[in-house]
């Protein structure tokens, strides 16, 4: 249902737009007006990076101007047109071009070859395009592998046709701009014939018809298979805007041009996908079309500027949701868009561009009317690894945030004199620049006209925009961060929810040693390519657990999120206790109807380095035979596996893990498959070797199980990795991959792994890891980690639910999790962390939740025991006989608010206790 407030705001905005631009019909007006020309000319002289773009465009056009001086038809003849046939009708078969037919009075624009950009053939350079090419045999292109030219059907040529036309029209756009800038006649003589040839050819050609009557019919553009790829519209509209006054002076008939823009606008309104990023990409094209057209009353059909602006911002159709309604798609609490990160951040870019264009006409601070945009820009930092690159789940990869988002906010803040906000955002952009993630330059005319000349000097802490945990339910993402600098660790856990997601179950990416050592595989060559469909979008390409070799569901638009059962700290909440982060998530794998649960924690050692605990439970709901395979891939050249005594295990070649054995086709992408069987605990070492650097080690301490099979395989390269998250020289390398298989349910006896990253020759945080469980409660997992000082140990006791009980000689635990760090040298508790717990007895400590299971930390510090609790609790602690009791100091908002003395436990004289009647962020118990 449309948000009424937004609806009213948009109506007012549109009225203002209509009034302002309706009174000022001069061209150009999309990027700049003639009244601002002198100011712009001065900017070009004074600002080096703006001058650079203009000079680059001038220089780039020189050779093409020379070609056209020698042959005036040189550029126009290279347009991809139906030169001979003059076909006016286009027919498709689903996502492929079928044929064209009919007759028009002029050559018509050729339609693109296919929706799939992946092709085995090279698109020729403009100089190599055959003039007036129109051959019934199809396209004559060079094969990428054989280097020989072949005749192929247009559907095999990828985007060759549309991209050649876009390249040509980009030259026309540049020439039009330079004509406006310089007044030199050569530019308009260069651009004009190409522009009108294309426009007239599109005017006399119909929209495509899908012979299969598939969904393709409802997403096709006039020039391309998707209305969101009609980028040529921007070049056409921009060229028209800059050349309009010349055309008028020459008494050119512009009716065909305006009719083509209207036809394009109508196609975009009528077709598309109404509930994802398409709306905004389409809306940007509509905005350009609207702004270049005259007012409604200038046309018999009434389809002018106001008409298309209204459909852009306010009126929703079956296939194109208005911008006002699309803004409601954001999670209003987190600021996250429900698609994979690469798409999400570019939705922000698109929205900022749309409102920047509109604001250039209205001068009404359009961006400020929609606070969700600013929130989304800042929320996007939560996607980042410590290196400044985005997580790679779904159809994405490890890229930086688009600097354009910050540039456009800065431009808006400066225009409306919001100095504090400008300084804040400028600081972030400065950090990007200083970290060599961004260099200020203009890539196109939009940048040239709307970026500010220079940014103010300011500093910003990028870490201030990220929290130790972040949960985005509308993309099923939970990020954990712990440590700083070289010790920074991050674990990203994802399910499958929203658009451009993969079938990945509960998958992880691991950042350590300044790289994404455990990456996602990213996307394939294209969304239609068999490699993508069978591997990159499927379970075998992810760090997850597969059941019976068959775990699967649809990718792209998926509705298979995990449920976040427990976590610490709560998303976006700061915590004084900074030794632990964790999440426990649950998932139903639909293909095999299996329950899965993944517990993942980062624990900081005393040295500052951390390690990761991963416990993955998986079982089918149905009785009978079953198998479960834990898959993890890591960057590096080698993978070595050792037994508990550090003796290398012997592996033999195997033909398992194959579709021939009943597994998914994705298994066929594994190579170099070798296998061994081992029931004891094992260790795996992934080693990344770089020149003049110590070896980068990711060590896995893996729990044993009866008849457990261990495989070493190589996976295809990760398309998620980038130079910012892995060494450049290994980006195309296959990934060393470890697979652990159980021929039984992995629930009471789950997969348990401790990830131990370190640099060879430098301090390693872990000396040893051991696993055990309890006969009385087989669900309980006990993991003991001996740290590198050989005296400090962490004992992790993990149950499946908050109702489970674990009992040993030293510990009674009713609840989910306890992590207790002790030192042999002092025999003192260093910290106790509990979560989802009702009661814990540990030595002389007893913790009892007053009502619901709680999260509690007790850390031994110089001040005393530092306590945090999220619910009411009674704390019983050791008492040494004498007159002095422990004192409780209670803090709120950092201020001491009250003190209490401990009460002697009347049933146990060696214990004293306190009751905390509510949650406290900081409590100190004096020793």
mmCIF file of N, CA and C in Angstrom, residues 273 275-278 281 337-344 393-396 474-475 496-502 527 554-559:
data_model
loop_
_atom_site.group_PDB
_atom_site.id
_atom_site.type_symbol
_atom_site.label_atom_id
_atom_site.label_comp_id
_atom_site.label_asym_id
_atom_site.label_seq_id
_atom_site.Cartn_x
_atom_site.Cartn_y
_atom_site.Cartn_z
ATOM 1 N N UNK A 273 10.531 -5.681 -14.517
ATOM 2 C CA UNK A 273 10.270 -6.528 -13.352
ATOM 3 C C UNK A 273 9.957 -5.588 -12.201
ATOM 4 N N UNK A 275 9.535 -5.655 -8.872
ATOM 5 C CA UNK A 275 9.795 -5.715 -7.434
ATOM 6 C C UNK A 275 11.254 -5.979 -7.091
ATOM 7 N N UNK A 276 12.166 -5.371 -7.839
ATOM 8 C CA UNK A 276 13.582 -5.423 -7.456
ATOM 9 C C UNK A 276 14.299 -4.209 -8.019
ATOM 10 N N UNK A 277 15.600 -4.320 -8.248
ATOM 11 C CA UNK A 277 16.380 -3.164 -8.698
ATOM 12 C C UNK A 277 15.934 -2.621 -10.057
ATOM 13 N N UNK A 278 15.237 -3.433 -10.830
ATOM 14 C CA UNK A 278 14.812 -2.985 -12.156
ATOM 15 C C UNK A 278 14.033 -1.668 -12.093
ATOM 16 N N UNK A 281 16.533 1.237 -11.990
ATOM 17 C CA UNK A 281 17.301 1.386 -13.222
ATOM 18 C C UNK A 281 16.409 1.923 -14.344
ATOM 19 N N UNK A 337 18.846 -2.869 1.387
ATOM 20 C CA UNK A 337 18.004 -3.229 0.237
ATOM 21 C C UNK A 337 18.058 -4.750 0.081
ATOM 22 N N UNK A 338 16.935 -5.419 -0.253
ATOM 23 C CA UNK A 338 16.897 -6.891 -0.233
ATOM 24 C C UNK A 338 17.490 -7.575 -1.463
ATOM 25 N N UNK A 339 18.748 -7.253 -1.744
ATOM 26 C CA UNK A 339 19.462 -7.924 -2.826
ATOM 27 C C UNK A 339 20.919 -8.078 -2.404
ATOM 28 N N UNK A 340 21.671 -8.848 -3.161
ATOM 29 C CA UNK A 340 23.080 -9.043 -2.828
ATOM 30 C C UNK A 340 23.792 -7.685 -2.849
ATOM 31 N N UNK A 341 24.911 -7.566 -2.113
ATOM 32 C CA UNK A 341 25.520 -6.242 -1.880
ATOM 33 C C UNK A 341 25.831 -5.436 -3.130
ATOM 34 N N UNK A 342 26.395 -6.069 -4.162
ATOM 35 C CA UNK A 342 26.750 -5.303 -5.352
ATOM 36 C C UNK A 342 25.540 -4.619 -5.969
ATOM 37 N N UNK A 343 24.405 -5.303 -5.946
ATOM 38 C CA UNK A 343 23.181 -4.704 -6.470
ATOM 39 C C UNK A 343 22.637 -3.661 -5.506
ATOM 40 N N UNK A 344 22.695 -3.963 -4.231
ATOM 41 C CA UNK A 344 22.167 -3.055 -3.221
ATOM 42 C C UNK A 344 22.830 -1.688 -3.284
ATOM 43 N N UNK A 393 28.539 -12.534 -1.034
ATOM 44 C CA UNK A 393 27.485 -13.533 -1.205
ATOM 45 C C UNK A 393 26.584 -13.198 -2.390
ATOM 46 N N UNK A 394 25.962 -14.242 -2.928
ATOM 47 C CA UNK A 394 25.056 -14.061 -4.062
ATOM 48 C C UNK A 394 25.795 -13.651 -5.315
ATOM 49 N N UNK A 395 25.087 -12.950 -6.196
ATOM 50 C CA UNK A 395 25.669 -12.514 -7.465
ATOM 51 C C UNK A 395 26.483 -11.248 -7.243
ATOM 52 N N UNK A 396 27.599 -11.415 -6.587
ATOM 53 C CA UNK A 396 28.406 -10.242 -6.294
ATOM 54 C C UNK A 396 29.869 -10.583 -6.240
ATOM 55 N N UNK A 474 16.509 -9.067 5.882
ATOM 56 C CA UNK A 474 15.925 -9.104 4.534
ATOM 57 C C UNK A 474 16.892 -9.605 3.469
ATOM 58 N N UNK A 475 18.158 -9.896 3.860
ATOM 59 C CA UNK A 475 19.080 -10.622 2.970
ATOM 60 C C UNK A 475 19.679 -11.831 3.682
ATOM 61 N N UNK A 496 19.739 -17.558 2.227
ATOM 62 C CA UNK A 496 19.345 -17.179 0.862
ATOM 63 C C UNK A 496 18.006 -16.456 0.932
ATOM 64 N N UNK A 497 18.058 -15.156 0.775
ATOM 65 C CA UNK A 497 16.826 -14.381 0.868
ATOM 66 C C UNK A 497 16.975 -13.135 0.014
ATOM 67 N N UNK A 498 15.925 -12.812 -0.713
ATOM 68 C CA UNK A 498 15.967 -11.640 -1.569
ATOM 69 C C UNK A 498 16.439 -11.998 -2.966
ATOM 70 N N UNK A 499 16.819 -10.995 -3.707
ATOM 71 C CA UNK A 499 17.164 -11.186 -5.117
ATOM 72 C C UNK A 499 18.674 -11.326 -5.303
ATOM 73 N N UNK A 500 19.025 -12.026 -6.376
ATOM 74 C CA UNK A 500 20.425 -12.300 -6.719
ATOM 75 C C UNK A 500 21.133 -13.081 -5.617
ATOM 76 N N UNK A 501 20.392 -13.983 -4.976
ATOM 77 C CA UNK A 501 20.973 -14.875 -3.968
ATOM 78 C C UNK A 501 21.219 -16.234 -4.598
ATOM 79 N N UNK A 502 22.039 -17.042 -3.944
ATOM 80 C CA UNK A 502 22.377 -18.381 -4.435
ATOM 81 C C UNK A 502 21.742 -19.448 -3.553
ATOM 82 N N UNK A 527 24.267 -15.267 -16.064
ATOM 83 C CA UNK A 527 23.195 -15.939 -15.341
ATOM 84 C C UNK A 527 22.571 -17.090 -16.127
ATOM 85 N N UNK A 554 15.951 -23.028 -5.731
ATOM 86 C CA UNK A 554 16.143 -22.038 -6.779
ATOM 87 C C UNK A 554 17.113 -20.954 -6.328
ATOM 88 N N UNK A 555 17.862 -20.436 -7.278
ATOM 89 C CA UNK A 555 18.716 -19.291 -6.987
ATOM 90 C C UNK A 555 18.046 -18.032 -7.507
ATOM 91 N N UNK A 556 18.755 -16.944 -7.489
ATOM 92 C CA UNK A 556 18.306 -15.635 -7.965
ATOM 93 C C UNK A 556 17.296 -15.014 -7.003
ATOM 94 N N UNK A 557 16.039 -15.387 -7.074
ATOM 95 C CA UNK A 557 15.031 -14.841 -6.162
ATOM 96 C C UNK A 557 14.662 -15.962 -5.199
ATOM 97 N N UNK A 558 15.182 -15.899 -3.997
ATOM 98 C CA UNK A 558 15.028 -17.025 -3.096
ATOM 99 C C UNK A 558 14.365 -16.617 -1.787
ATOM 100 N N UNK A 559 13.732 -17.592 -1.178
ATOM 101 C CA UNK A 559 13.011 -17.381 0.076
ATOM 102 C C UNK A 559 13.402 -18.475 1.065
#
